[in-house]
Short mmCIF file of C-alpha atoms in Angstrom, two decimals:
data_model
loop_
_atom_site.label_atom_id
_atom_site.label_comp_id
_atom_site.label_asym_id
_atom_site.label_seq_id
_atom_site.Cartn_x
_atom_site.Cartn_y
_atom_site.Cartn_z
CA MET A 1 32.06 -22.21 11.29
CA GLN A 2 31.37 -23.26 7.72
CA ARG A 3 32.62 -26.72 6.81
CA ILE A 4 33.66 -27.75 3.36
CA GLY A 5 33.67 -31.48 2.58
CA SER A 6 35.70 -33.02 -0.19
CA VAL A 7 35.45 -36.68 -1.18
CA MET A 8 38.17 -38.60 -3.01
CA THR A 9 37.68 -42.20 -4.18
CA GLU A 10 40.20 -44.63 -5.62
CA THR A 11 40.87 -48.36 -5.81
CA ALA A 12 43.07 -50.25 -3.27
CA LYS A 13 44.82 -53.37 -4.54
CA VAL A 14 47.38 -55.52 -2.80
CA LEU A 15 49.27 -58.19 -4.75
CA ILE A 16 51.24 -60.48 -2.45
CA ASP A 17 53.10 -63.61 -3.42
CA GLY A 18 56.52 -65.04 -2.70
CA GLU A 19 58.33 -62.93 -5.33
CA LYS A 20 56.35 -59.70 -5.45
CA GLU A 21 56.14 -56.78 -3.04
CA ALA A 22 52.87 -55.27 -1.88
CA THR A 23 51.58 -52.50 -4.15
CA ASP A 24 49.66 -49.72 -2.44
CA VAL A 25 47.08 -47.59 -4.21
CA ASN A 26 45.20 -44.66 -2.72
CA ASN A 27 42.13 -45.64 -0.68
CA SER A 28 38.74 -44.06 -0.36
CA VAL A 29 38.72 -41.32 2.26
CA SER A 30 36.54 -38.44 3.29
CA TYR A 31 38.01 -35.42 4.97
CA VAL A 32 36.50 -32.35 6.57
CA VAL A 33 38.28 -28.98 6.61
CA SER A 34 36.96 -25.96 8.48
CA SER A 35 37.06 -22.47 6.98
CA GLU A 36 39.33 -21.41 9.84
CA ASP A 37 41.83 -24.16 8.94
CA LYS A 38 41.68 -23.16 5.30
CA TYR A 39 42.60 -19.62 6.27
CA HIS A 40 45.83 -20.83 7.88
CA GLY A 41 46.99 -22.66 4.75
CA ASN A 42 49.01 -25.89 4.85
CA ARG A 43 51.13 -25.15 7.93
CA ARG A 44 51.42 -28.14 10.26
CA THR A 45 51.11 -27.97 14.03
CA GLN A 46 52.01 -30.29 16.90
CA TRP A 47 50.25 -28.76 19.90
CA ARG A 48 47.37 -31.25 19.63
CA GLN A 49 49.88 -34.09 19.88
CA TRP A 50 51.20 -32.58 23.11
CA LEU A 51 47.71 -32.15 24.54
CA ALA A 52 46.63 -35.66 23.55
CA CYS A 53 49.73 -37.29 25.03
CA ILE A 54 49.58 -35.25 28.22
CA SER A 55 45.93 -36.28 28.60
CA ALA A 56 46.67 -39.93 27.78
CA THR A 57 49.50 -40.08 30.31
CA LEU A 58 47.21 -38.81 33.06
CA SER A 59 46.51 -42.53 33.42
CA MET A 60 50.17 -42.81 34.42
CA VAL A 61 49.50 -40.27 37.18
CA ALA A 62 47.00 -42.86 38.45
CA VAL A 63 49.80 -45.45 38.29
CA GLY A 64 52.00 -43.15 40.35
CA THR A 65 49.31 -42.79 43.02
CA VAL A 66 49.18 -46.58 43.35
CA TYR A 67 52.89 -46.61 44.16
CA GLY A 68 52.82 -43.37 46.16
CA TRP A 69 50.05 -44.66 48.42
CA THR A 70 52.34 -47.49 49.51
CA THR A 71 55.28 -45.15 50.05
CA THR A 72 53.35 -42.79 52.29
CA SER A 73 51.02 -45.28 54.04
CA LEU A 74 53.11 -48.40 54.57
CA PHE A 75 55.01 -47.16 57.63
CA ARG A 76 51.81 -45.89 59.26
CA LEU A 77 50.09 -49.23 58.63
CA THR A 78 52.98 -51.26 60.08
CA SER A 79 53.93 -48.98 62.99
CA GLY A 80 50.84 -49.48 65.15
CA ASP A 81 49.41 -46.03 64.36
CA SER A 82 46.08 -45.81 66.20
CA SER A 83 44.57 -43.60 63.48
CA MET A 84 44.78 -46.47 60.98
CA PRO A 85 41.67 -48.69 60.52
CA PHE A 86 43.91 -51.73 61.08
CA ASN A 87 47.60 -52.53 61.42
CA LEU A 88 49.88 -54.75 59.35
CA THR A 89 52.92 -56.83 60.14
CA ASP A 90 56.12 -56.26 58.15
CA ASP A 91 55.40 -59.41 56.15
CA GLU A 92 51.85 -58.26 55.35
CA GLY A 93 53.31 -54.91 54.32
CA SER A 94 55.66 -56.61 51.87
CA TRP A 95 52.67 -58.47 50.39
CA ILE A 96 50.89 -55.13 49.88
CA VAL A 97 53.84 -54.11 47.70
CA SER A 98 54.20 -57.45 45.94
CA LEU A 99 50.51 -58.06 45.16
CA THR A 100 50.45 -54.87 43.14
CA VAL A 101 53.20 -56.38 41.01
CA ILE A 102 51.19 -59.60 40.57
CA GLY A 103 48.24 -57.56 39.31
CA SER A 104 50.53 -55.69 36.95
CA MET A 105 51.46 -59.04 35.37
CA ILE A 106 47.79 -59.78 34.63
CA GLY A 107 47.15 -56.34 33.16
CA PRO A 108 49.40 -56.68 30.10
CA PHE A 109 47.37 -59.61 28.75
CA LEU A 110 44.25 -57.47 28.93
CA GLY A 111 46.09 -54.41 27.66
CA ALA A 112 47.52 -56.13 24.58
CA SER A 113 44.22 -57.82 23.73
CA LEU A 114 41.92 -54.87 24.33
CA SER A 115 44.20 -52.35 22.62
CA ASP A 116 44.34 -54.49 19.47
CA LYS A 117 40.60 -55.22 19.49
CA PHE A 118 39.02 -51.96 20.65
CA GLY A 119 41.84 -49.46 20.20
CA ARG A 120 44.46 -47.74 22.31
CA LYS A 121 42.10 -44.98 23.44
CA ARG A 122 39.33 -47.28 24.66
CA CYS A 123 41.83 -49.55 26.36
CA LEU A 124 43.23 -46.62 28.35
CA MET A 125 39.70 -45.59 29.29
CA ILE A 126 39.01 -49.14 30.50
CA SER A 127 42.14 -49.05 32.68
CA SER A 128 40.63 -46.17 34.66
CA GLY A 129 37.81 -48.49 35.74
CA PHE A 130 40.30 -50.69 37.58
CA TYR A 131 41.68 -47.69 39.44
CA ILE A 132 38.21 -46.54 40.43
CA VAL A 133 37.18 -50.00 41.71
CA GLY A 134 40.51 -50.51 43.49
CA TRP A 135 40.38 -47.20 45.35
CA LEU A 136 36.74 -47.75 46.31
CA ILE A 137 37.73 -51.03 47.96
CA VAL A 138 40.56 -49.30 49.84
CA LEU A 139 38.16 -46.53 50.90
CA PHE A 140 35.81 -49.01 52.59
CA ALA A 141 38.39 -51.68 53.57
CA LYS A 142 38.12 -53.08 57.09
CA SER A 143 40.54 -55.98 56.77
CA VAL A 144 43.96 -56.86 55.40
CA GLU A 145 42.34 -59.21 52.87
CA ALA A 146 40.36 -56.32 51.37
CA LEU A 147 43.61 -54.41 50.92
CA TYR A 148 45.15 -57.43 49.22
CA ILE A 149 42.25 -57.59 46.73
CA SER A 150 42.42 -53.86 46.05
CA ARG A 151 46.15 -53.99 45.35
CA VAL A 152 45.70 -56.78 42.79
CA ILE A 153 42.94 -54.80 41.02
CA LEU A 154 45.00 -51.62 41.05
CA GLY A 155 47.94 -53.63 39.72
CA VAL A 156 45.85 -54.81 36.76
CA GLY A 157 45.18 -51.16 35.92
CA VAL A 158 48.91 -50.47 36.20
CA GLY A 159 49.70 -53.29 33.77
CA ILE A 160 47.15 -52.07 31.21
CA SER A 161 48.42 -48.49 31.42
CA TYR A 162 52.07 -49.47 31.06
CA THR A 163 51.28 -51.65 28.03
CA THR A 164 49.00 -49.25 26.18
CA ASN A 165 50.46 -45.79 26.84
CA PRO A 166 53.70 -46.30 24.83
CA MET A 167 51.60 -47.53 21.92
CA TYR A 168 49.29 -44.52 21.85
CA VAL A 169 52.01 -41.93 22.42
CA SER A 170 54.40 -43.31 19.79
CA GLU A 171 51.63 -43.65 17.19
CA VAL A 172 50.40 -40.09 17.74
CA ALA A 173 53.73 -38.23 18.02
CA ASP A 174 55.86 -36.88 15.18
CA THR A 175 59.43 -38.15 14.96
CA ASN A 176 61.01 -34.94 16.23
CA ILE A 177 58.97 -34.92 19.48
CA ARG A 178 58.40 -38.66 19.92
CA GLY A 179 61.13 -39.08 22.52
CA ALA A 180 60.02 -36.08 24.56
CA LEU A 181 56.41 -37.21 24.61
CA GLY A 182 57.51 -40.76 25.44
CA THR A 183 59.23 -39.55 28.61
CA LEU A 184 55.89 -38.18 29.86
CA ILE A 185 54.94 -41.75 30.72
CA ALA A 186 57.56 -41.97 33.47
CA VAL A 187 57.32 -38.30 34.43
CA ASN A 188 53.62 -38.61 35.18
CA VAL A 189 54.21 -41.71 37.28
CA PHE A 190 56.40 -39.52 39.47
CA THR A 191 53.74 -36.81 39.45
CA GLY A 192 51.25 -39.28 40.91
CA SER A 193 53.70 -40.55 43.52
CA LEU A 194 54.61 -37.03 44.57
CA LEU A 195 50.93 -36.09 44.84
CA ALA A 196 50.18 -39.06 47.12
CA CYS A 197 53.26 -38.52 49.30
CA SER A 198 52.65 -34.77 49.59
CA ILE A 199 49.10 -35.29 50.85
CA GLY A 200 49.35 -38.62 52.69
CA PRO A 201 51.24 -37.66 55.87
CA TRP A 202 48.84 -34.82 56.73
CA VAL A 203 45.43 -36.43 56.18
CA SER A 204 43.63 -39.61 57.15
CA LEU A 205 43.83 -42.74 55.01
CA GLU A 206 40.21 -42.25 53.93
CA ILE A 207 40.73 -38.66 52.74
CA LEU A 208 43.91 -39.63 50.87
CA THR A 209 42.11 -42.48 49.12
CA ALA A 210 39.19 -40.23 48.14
CA ILE A 211 41.60 -37.73 46.58
CA LEU A 212 43.42 -40.47 44.66
CA LEU A 213 40.06 -41.79 43.46
CA ALA A 214 39.50 -38.47 41.67
CA ILE A 215 42.57 -38.93 39.42
CA PRO A 216 41.13 -41.61 37.08
CA VAL A 217 37.87 -39.67 36.91
CA LEU A 218 39.82 -36.57 35.83
CA PHE A 219 41.67 -38.67 33.25
CA ILE A 220 38.41 -39.82 31.67
CA ALA A 221 37.07 -36.25 31.54
CA CYS A 222 40.23 -34.98 29.78
CA PHE A 223 41.07 -37.84 27.41
CA MET A 224 37.66 -38.75 26.04
CA TRP A 225 37.73 -35.83 23.58
CA PHE A 226 40.83 -36.95 21.63
CA PRO A 227 40.80 -39.26 18.57
CA GLU A 228 42.02 -42.84 18.36
CA SER A 229 45.57 -43.54 17.15
CA PRO A 230 45.74 -43.25 13.32
CA HIS A 231 47.94 -46.36 13.17
CA PHE A 232 45.30 -48.49 14.88
CA LEU A 233 42.57 -47.14 12.62
CA ALA A 234 44.70 -47.82 9.53
CA ALA A 235 45.43 -51.37 10.69
CA LYS A 236 41.68 -51.97 11.07
CA GLY A 237 40.97 -50.70 7.56
CA ARG A 238 39.14 -47.61 8.86
CA LYS A 239 40.99 -45.37 6.44
CA SER A 240 38.62 -42.42 6.46
CA GLU A 241 38.84 -42.17 10.26
CA ALA A 242 42.61 -42.66 10.10
CA CYS A 243 42.93 -39.71 7.71
CA LYS A 244 40.86 -37.51 10.00
CA SER A 245 42.95 -38.58 12.99
CA LEU A 246 46.19 -37.81 11.14
CA ALA A 247 44.82 -34.44 10.06
CA PHE A 248 43.81 -33.62 13.64
CA PHE A 249 47.09 -34.57 15.29
CA LYS A 250 49.46 -33.18 12.66
CA GLY A 251 47.47 -30.09 11.69
CA ILE A 252 47.25 -31.27 8.08
CA LEU A 253 44.87 -29.14 6.03
CA ASP A 254 45.38 -30.66 2.58
CA PRO A 255 43.40 -33.91 2.05
CA GLU A 256 45.98 -35.15 -0.45
CA GLU A 257 48.74 -34.72 2.13
CA ALA A 258 46.72 -36.67 4.69
CA LYS A 259 46.36 -39.52 2.18
CA LYS A 260 50.12 -39.62 1.62
CA GLU A 261 50.71 -39.89 5.36
CA LEU A 262 48.20 -42.72 5.57
CA ASN A 263 49.82 -44.59 2.69
CA LEU A 264 53.22 -44.42 4.41
CA ILE A 265 51.69 -46.11 7.45
CA LEU A 266 49.91 -48.75 5.35
CA ARG A 267 53.02 -49.54 3.32
CA GLY A 268 55.08 -50.12 6.44
CA MET A 269 52.41 -52.38 7.93
CA LYS A 270 52.16 -54.49 4.78
CA GLU A 271 55.92 -54.89 4.51
CA ASP A 272 56.17 -56.09 8.12
CA SER A 273 53.20 -58.44 7.75
CA TYR A 274 54.59 -59.90 4.54
CA LYS A 275 57.92 -60.69 6.19
CA ALA A 276 56.12 -62.62 8.94
CA ALA A 277 53.61 -64.47 6.75
CA PRO A 278 54.33 -64.45 2.99
CA GLY A 279 51.29 -65.01 0.83
CA GLN A 280 48.70 -63.74 3.34
CA SER A 281 46.83 -60.47 3.02
CA MET A 282 46.89 -57.89 5.78
CA GLU A 283 43.16 -58.47 6.31
CA MET A 284 43.95 -62.05 7.39
CA LEU A 285 46.58 -60.85 9.82
CA LYS A 286 44.54 -58.31 11.77
CA HIS A 287 43.51 -60.56 14.66
CA THR A 288 46.12 -63.31 14.38
CA TRP A 289 48.24 -63.47 17.50
CA THR A 290 50.26 -66.34 16.03
CA VAL A 291 51.43 -64.10 13.20
CA LYS A 292 52.17 -61.28 15.63
CA LEU A 293 54.36 -63.61 17.66
CA LYS A 294 56.10 -64.69 14.44
CA MET A 295 56.69 -61.05 13.62
CA LEU A 296 58.14 -60.54 17.09
CA LEU A 297 60.68 -63.28 16.35
CA LEU A 298 61.94 -61.57 13.21
CA PRO A 299 65.62 -60.57 13.71
CA ASN A 300 65.02 -56.83 14.14
CA ASN A 301 62.06 -57.28 16.46
CA ALA A 302 63.86 -59.93 18.51
CA LYS A 303 66.82 -57.60 18.89
CA SER A 304 64.49 -54.76 19.91
CA LEU A 305 62.83 -57.02 22.48
CA SER A 306 66.23 -58.00 23.91
CA ILE A 307 67.23 -54.33 24.23
CA VAL A 308 64.01 -53.28 25.97
CA VAL A 309 63.99 -56.32 28.28
CA GLY A 310 67.60 -55.56 29.19
CA LEU A 311 66.70 -51.97 30.07
CA VAL A 312 63.69 -53.10 32.11
CA ALA A 313 65.95 -55.53 33.99
CA ALA A 314 68.33 -52.65 34.66
CA GLN A 315 65.41 -50.57 35.96
CA GLN A 316 64.34 -53.22 38.43
CA LEU A 317 67.85 -54.33 39.45
CA SER A 318 68.76 -50.72 40.15
CA GLY A 319 66.44 -51.08 43.13
CA ASN A 320 64.57 -47.87 42.30
CA PHE A 321 61.12 -49.42 42.66
CA SER A 322 61.89 -51.11 45.97
CA THR A 323 63.72 -48.08 47.30
CA MET A 324 60.82 -45.76 46.51
CA GLN A 325 58.25 -48.15 47.99
CA TYR A 326 60.23 -48.43 51.23
CA LEU A 327 61.65 -44.90 51.12
CA GLU A 328 60.07 -43.61 54.33
CA VAL A 329 60.98 -46.83 56.14
CA LEU A 330 64.58 -46.54 54.88
CA PHE A 331 64.92 -42.96 56.10
CA LYS A 332 63.49 -43.78 59.51
CA LYS A 333 65.89 -46.72 59.93
CA ALA A 334 68.83 -44.58 58.80
CA SER A 335 67.89 -41.84 61.33
CA VAL A 336 68.31 -39.04 58.82
CA GLY A 337 68.59 -35.53 60.18
CA ILE A 338 65.23 -34.25 58.86
CA ASP A 339 61.64 -35.44 59.04
CA SER A 340 61.29 -38.61 56.97
CA ASN A 341 58.05 -37.41 55.36
CA LEU A 342 59.70 -34.22 54.15
CA ALA A 343 62.73 -36.20 52.97
CA THR A 344 60.44 -38.48 50.96
CA ILE A 345 58.63 -35.53 49.36
CA LEU A 346 61.97 -33.89 48.55
CA VAL A 347 63.28 -37.02 46.83
CA LEU A 348 60.09 -37.42 44.77
CA ALA A 349 60.08 -33.74 43.81
CA VAL A 350 63.66 -33.96 42.59
CA GLY A 351 62.78 -37.13 40.66
CA LEU A 352 59.91 -35.31 38.98
CA VAL A 353 62.12 -32.37 38.02
CA SER A 354 64.75 -34.78 36.67
CA GLY A 355 62.13 -36.56 34.57
CA ALA A 356 60.99 -33.21 33.21
CA LEU A 357 64.63 -32.43 32.41
CA ALA A 358 64.80 -35.63 30.39
CA THR A 359 61.68 -34.53 28.49
CA ALA A 360 63.35 -31.20 27.67
CA THR A 361 66.75 -32.61 26.66
CA VAL A 362 66.14 -36.01 25.07
CA GLU A 363 65.61 -34.67 21.53
CA GLY A 364 68.82 -32.66 21.76
CA ALA A 365 71.08 -34.97 23.75
CA GLY A 366 69.85 -38.27 22.31
CA ARG A 367 68.82 -41.54 23.96
CA ARG A 368 72.17 -43.33 24.28
CA PRO A 369 74.13 -40.51 25.97
CA LEU A 370 71.37 -39.98 28.54
CA LEU A 371 71.12 -43.71 29.22
CA MET A 372 74.89 -44.00 29.68
CA ILE A 373 75.02 -41.03 32.05
CA SER A 374 72.01 -42.45 33.91
CA THR A 375 73.34 -45.97 34.41
CA PHE A 376 76.83 -44.86 35.45
CA GLY A 377 75.46 -42.20 37.81
CA SER A 378 73.14 -44.78 39.39
CA PHE A 379 76.09 -47.13 39.88
CA VAL A 380 78.10 -44.50 41.78
CA THR A 381 75.27 -43.21 43.98
CA LEU A 382 74.06 -46.68 44.94
CA ALA A 383 77.60 -47.70 45.86
CA ILE A 384 77.87 -44.67 48.17
CA LEU A 385 74.54 -45.53 49.83
CA ALA A 386 75.67 -49.14 50.31
CA VAL A 387 78.85 -48.01 52.05
CA TYR A 388 76.89 -45.70 54.38
CA LEU A 389 74.40 -48.44 55.29
CA MET A 390 77.26 -50.89 55.90
CA LEU A 391 79.03 -48.49 58.27
CA ASP A 392 75.75 -47.81 60.07
CA ALA A 393 75.02 -51.54 60.38
CA LYS A 394 78.46 -52.11 61.92
CA GLU A 395 77.53 -49.48 64.54
CA MET A 396 80.13 -46.98 63.44
CA ASP A 397 79.39 -43.34 64.23
CA VAL A 398 77.84 -41.80 61.13
CA SER A 399 75.92 -39.05 62.91
CA SER A 400 78.12 -36.38 61.35
CA VAL A 401 76.90 -37.42 57.89
CA ASN A 402 73.36 -38.53 58.71
CA LEU A 403 72.01 -36.39 55.87
CA LEU A 404 74.05 -38.41 53.39
CA PRO A 405 71.28 -40.97 52.63
CA VAL A 406 68.84 -38.19 51.71
CA ILE A 407 71.37 -36.33 49.54
CA ASP A 408 72.57 -39.55 47.93
CA VAL A 409 69.06 -40.82 47.12
CA ILE A 410 68.24 -37.40 45.64
CA ILE A 411 71.30 -37.57 43.37
CA PHE A 412 70.39 -41.16 42.52
CA GLN A 413 66.93 -39.99 41.46
CA VAL A 414 68.47 -37.33 39.22
CA ALA A 415 70.72 -39.93 37.58
CA PHE A 416 68.01 -42.59 37.30
CA GLN A 417 65.19 -40.41 36.00
CA ILE A 418 67.23 -38.55 33.39
CA GLY A 419 67.61 -41.73 31.37
CA LEU A 420 66.95 -45.22 32.71
CA GLY A 421 63.70 -44.28 34.42
CA THR A 422 62.16 -42.31 31.55
CA LEU A 423 63.48 -43.56 28.21
CA THR A 424 62.70 -47.28 28.40
CA ASN A 425 58.98 -46.78 27.73
CA ALA A 426 59.79 -44.35 24.92
CA LEU A 427 61.95 -46.98 23.22
CA ILE A 428 59.09 -49.51 23.27
CA GLY A 429 57.17 -47.16 21.00
CA GLU A 430 60.16 -46.45 18.75
CA LEU A 431 61.66 -49.89 18.15
CA PHE A 432 58.60 -52.02 17.31
CA PRO A 433 56.17 -51.92 14.35
CA THR A 434 52.53 -51.10 15.06
CA GLU A 435 51.27 -54.67 14.76
CA VAL A 436 53.48 -56.09 17.51
CA LYS A 437 53.61 -53.17 19.94
CA GLY A 438 50.82 -54.72 22.01
CA VAL A 439 52.44 -58.15 22.22
CA ALA A 440 55.89 -56.67 22.86
CA GLY A 441 54.50 -54.31 25.50
CA ALA A 442 52.73 -57.19 27.23
CA ILE A 443 55.86 -59.34 27.30
CA VAL A 444 57.96 -56.47 28.62
CA THR A 445 55.42 -55.54 31.31
CA ILE A 446 55.04 -59.16 32.44
CA PHE A 447 58.81 -59.54 32.66
CA ASP A 448 58.93 -56.26 34.55
CA GLY A 449 56.27 -57.56 36.94
CA LEU A 450 57.99 -60.90 37.56
CA LEU A 451 61.33 -59.29 38.22
CA GLY A 452 59.73 -56.51 40.27
CA PHE A 453 57.89 -59.06 42.40
CA ALA A 454 61.09 -60.98 43.06
CA VAL A 455 63.11 -57.87 43.86
CA SER A 456 60.46 -56.31 46.11
CA LYS A 457 60.07 -59.53 48.14
CA LEU A 458 63.80 -60.27 48.35
CA TYR A 459 64.56 -56.64 49.23
CA GLN A 460 62.91 -57.12 52.62
CA VAL A 461 64.12 -60.70 53.13
CA ILE A 462 67.77 -60.10 52.19
CA GLY A 463 67.81 -56.75 53.96
CA ASP A 464 66.65 -58.36 57.20
CA SER A 465 69.05 -61.32 56.99
CA LEU A 466 72.19 -59.87 55.38
CA GLY A 467 71.72 -56.16 55.86
CA SER A 468 70.36 -53.47 53.54
CA TYR A 469 73.87 -52.63 52.36
CA THR A 470 74.18 -56.06 50.71
CA VAL A 471 71.11 -55.33 48.61
CA TYR A 472 72.46 -51.94 47.53
CA TYR A 473 75.86 -53.33 46.59
CA PHE A 474 74.00 -55.70 44.27
CA PHE A 475 71.92 -52.84 42.84
CA SER A 476 75.08 -50.82 42.22
CA VAL A 477 76.83 -53.61 40.31
CA SER A 478 73.67 -54.17 38.23
CA CYS A 479 73.74 -50.53 37.09
CA LEU A 480 77.40 -50.84 36.09
CA MET A 481 76.54 -53.87 33.93
CA ALA A 482 73.65 -51.88 32.40
CA PHE A 483 76.09 -49.10 31.47
CA PHE A 484 78.14 -51.53 29.35
CA MET A 485 74.97 -53.01 27.82
CA VAL A 486 73.80 -49.57 26.68
CA ALA A 487 77.23 -48.71 25.28
CA VAL A 488 77.35 -51.88 23.18
CA PHE A 489 73.78 -52.71 22.14
CA VAL A 490 71.38 -49.75 22.33
CA PRO A 491 71.02 -47.81 19.03
CA GLU A 492 70.51 -44.06 18.86
CA THR A 493 66.95 -43.42 17.68
CA LYS A 494 66.91 -39.62 17.97
CA GLY A 495 65.33 -38.07 14.89
CA ARG A 496 65.14 -41.43 13.11
CA THR A 497 62.15 -42.63 11.14
CA TYR A 498 60.91 -46.18 11.70
CA ASN A 499 62.67 -47.42 8.55
CA GLU A 500 65.95 -45.81 9.59
CA ILE A 501 65.73 -47.43 13.03
CA GLN A 502 65.14 -50.79 11.38
CA ALA A 503 68.24 -50.23 9.24
CA LEU A 504 70.29 -49.50 12.38
CA LEU A 505 69.02 -52.66 14.05
CA SER A 506 70.02 -54.64 10.95
CA GLY A 507 73.52 -53.18 11.06
CA ARG A 508 73.11 -51.36 7.75
CA LYS A 509 74.72 -47.97 7.28
CA LEU A 510 72.43 -45.03 6.67
CA ASN A 511 73.09 -42.74 3.73
CA SER A 512 71.43 -39.66 2.35
CA ALA A 513 69.49 -41.72 -0.15
CA SER A 514 67.88 -43.75 2.61
CA ARG A 515 66.44 -40.62 4.20
CA SER A 516 63.12 -40.15 2.48
CA ASP A 517 60.40 -37.67 3.24
CA GLU A 518 58.88 -40.03 5.84
CA ASN A 519 59.79 -37.56 8.58
CA ASN A 520 56.66 -38.19 10.55
CA TYR A 521 56.37 -41.95 10.11
CA VAL A 522 56.68 -43.88 13.37
#
């Protein structure tokens, strides 16, 4: 294939003081166009964005296997199963769940730092190393302490993946598919959980662990071929590489068009940096965490952080994480009418389908309607489950409806995954500017970890002392409160450019004049 290179050079000047706005001039770039691309003209494509984001979120499949391993193995480890290398007490089992959460609170610090220093792509590649080491420890573990260490290491990988994936996906995706690609983060977590739970009951712990070890290796093999995020490259001043990355992801064939896209990104970055630190150049702000924290405290960013933290709290206080971790145990205690392993697989499969449904509908239905349906549906289904568990605990005859917990949890998964479970990570990428996505993602993931740790530990403690139904009544009320929060505070970001979203957060009305040709600016 014959390649034609064209080189364009110009001068970049930035004048910043207290009364003047940043002025952006075209920067030196080099751009390579193949003869095949030239034949197709200037038509844009998005299939590379889909492939890149699907490959990137394979690391979230690894996250799902971390959770799915607990779901499928915890009962076998605590039930005295002779095929297990060792057995755990219920308390040790709860620590297996909780230590993963502790690791996931360490991961965001690494994720935010590494993604800003080395790039989103390299950071995601690094996260796979934690999965590989963690599963190797599980594979050769002969004591409970070894399992504890492995769960912390795996949790660190989880924290890095959750912090970095929304950044990469949102910076790669065009506005009109950004929400759909953002939901892949949660969908692939379910894919990993379903994979682990579908294999786990039928094989030994060693074989299951070896299979799960292959997931991060597969991720590396698939993702290593895709470029770095153009936003990260632009922020680092690597403008030639940023132009090539933009051209690759968006199918841009005209070098001039690629430069215009790059200048939109640079202009937005300079405006945000100037608001946080007037009088300083963007070069001075590249590695300054103090400035990034100042930017996070700007009114729009603070409001965005409050919204995302509120949605994360709703996720955890819905009890979904705890329910899924103890799903097999819950079904065995409730004496459901079918095999608990099959019931668990069925619930996870429905959750995966529901997440995929969110991917297919989010760009048409919008974020707010799906979140409102999700939170209200979760409220109703959790209330029904609480009533069933209360009647069962009071030794009332519920044998005629012993399939109710399975059916109810399935409907709960449909409600949860269609909005609350899938869209929160997408909103992290949509609401924050590039420079603070790492810091914001770290704060959100740490908060998620702290709350998840508390909920997962108290789930067992409160359930044993006051009954499981008490816990689920609390989860139900939390979802009802989340419904009102979404209705009042969460903006609709469907089809909005970054600047339009910022206008919504500021309370300004959008008009036709405010809609520029920045259709692909995140």
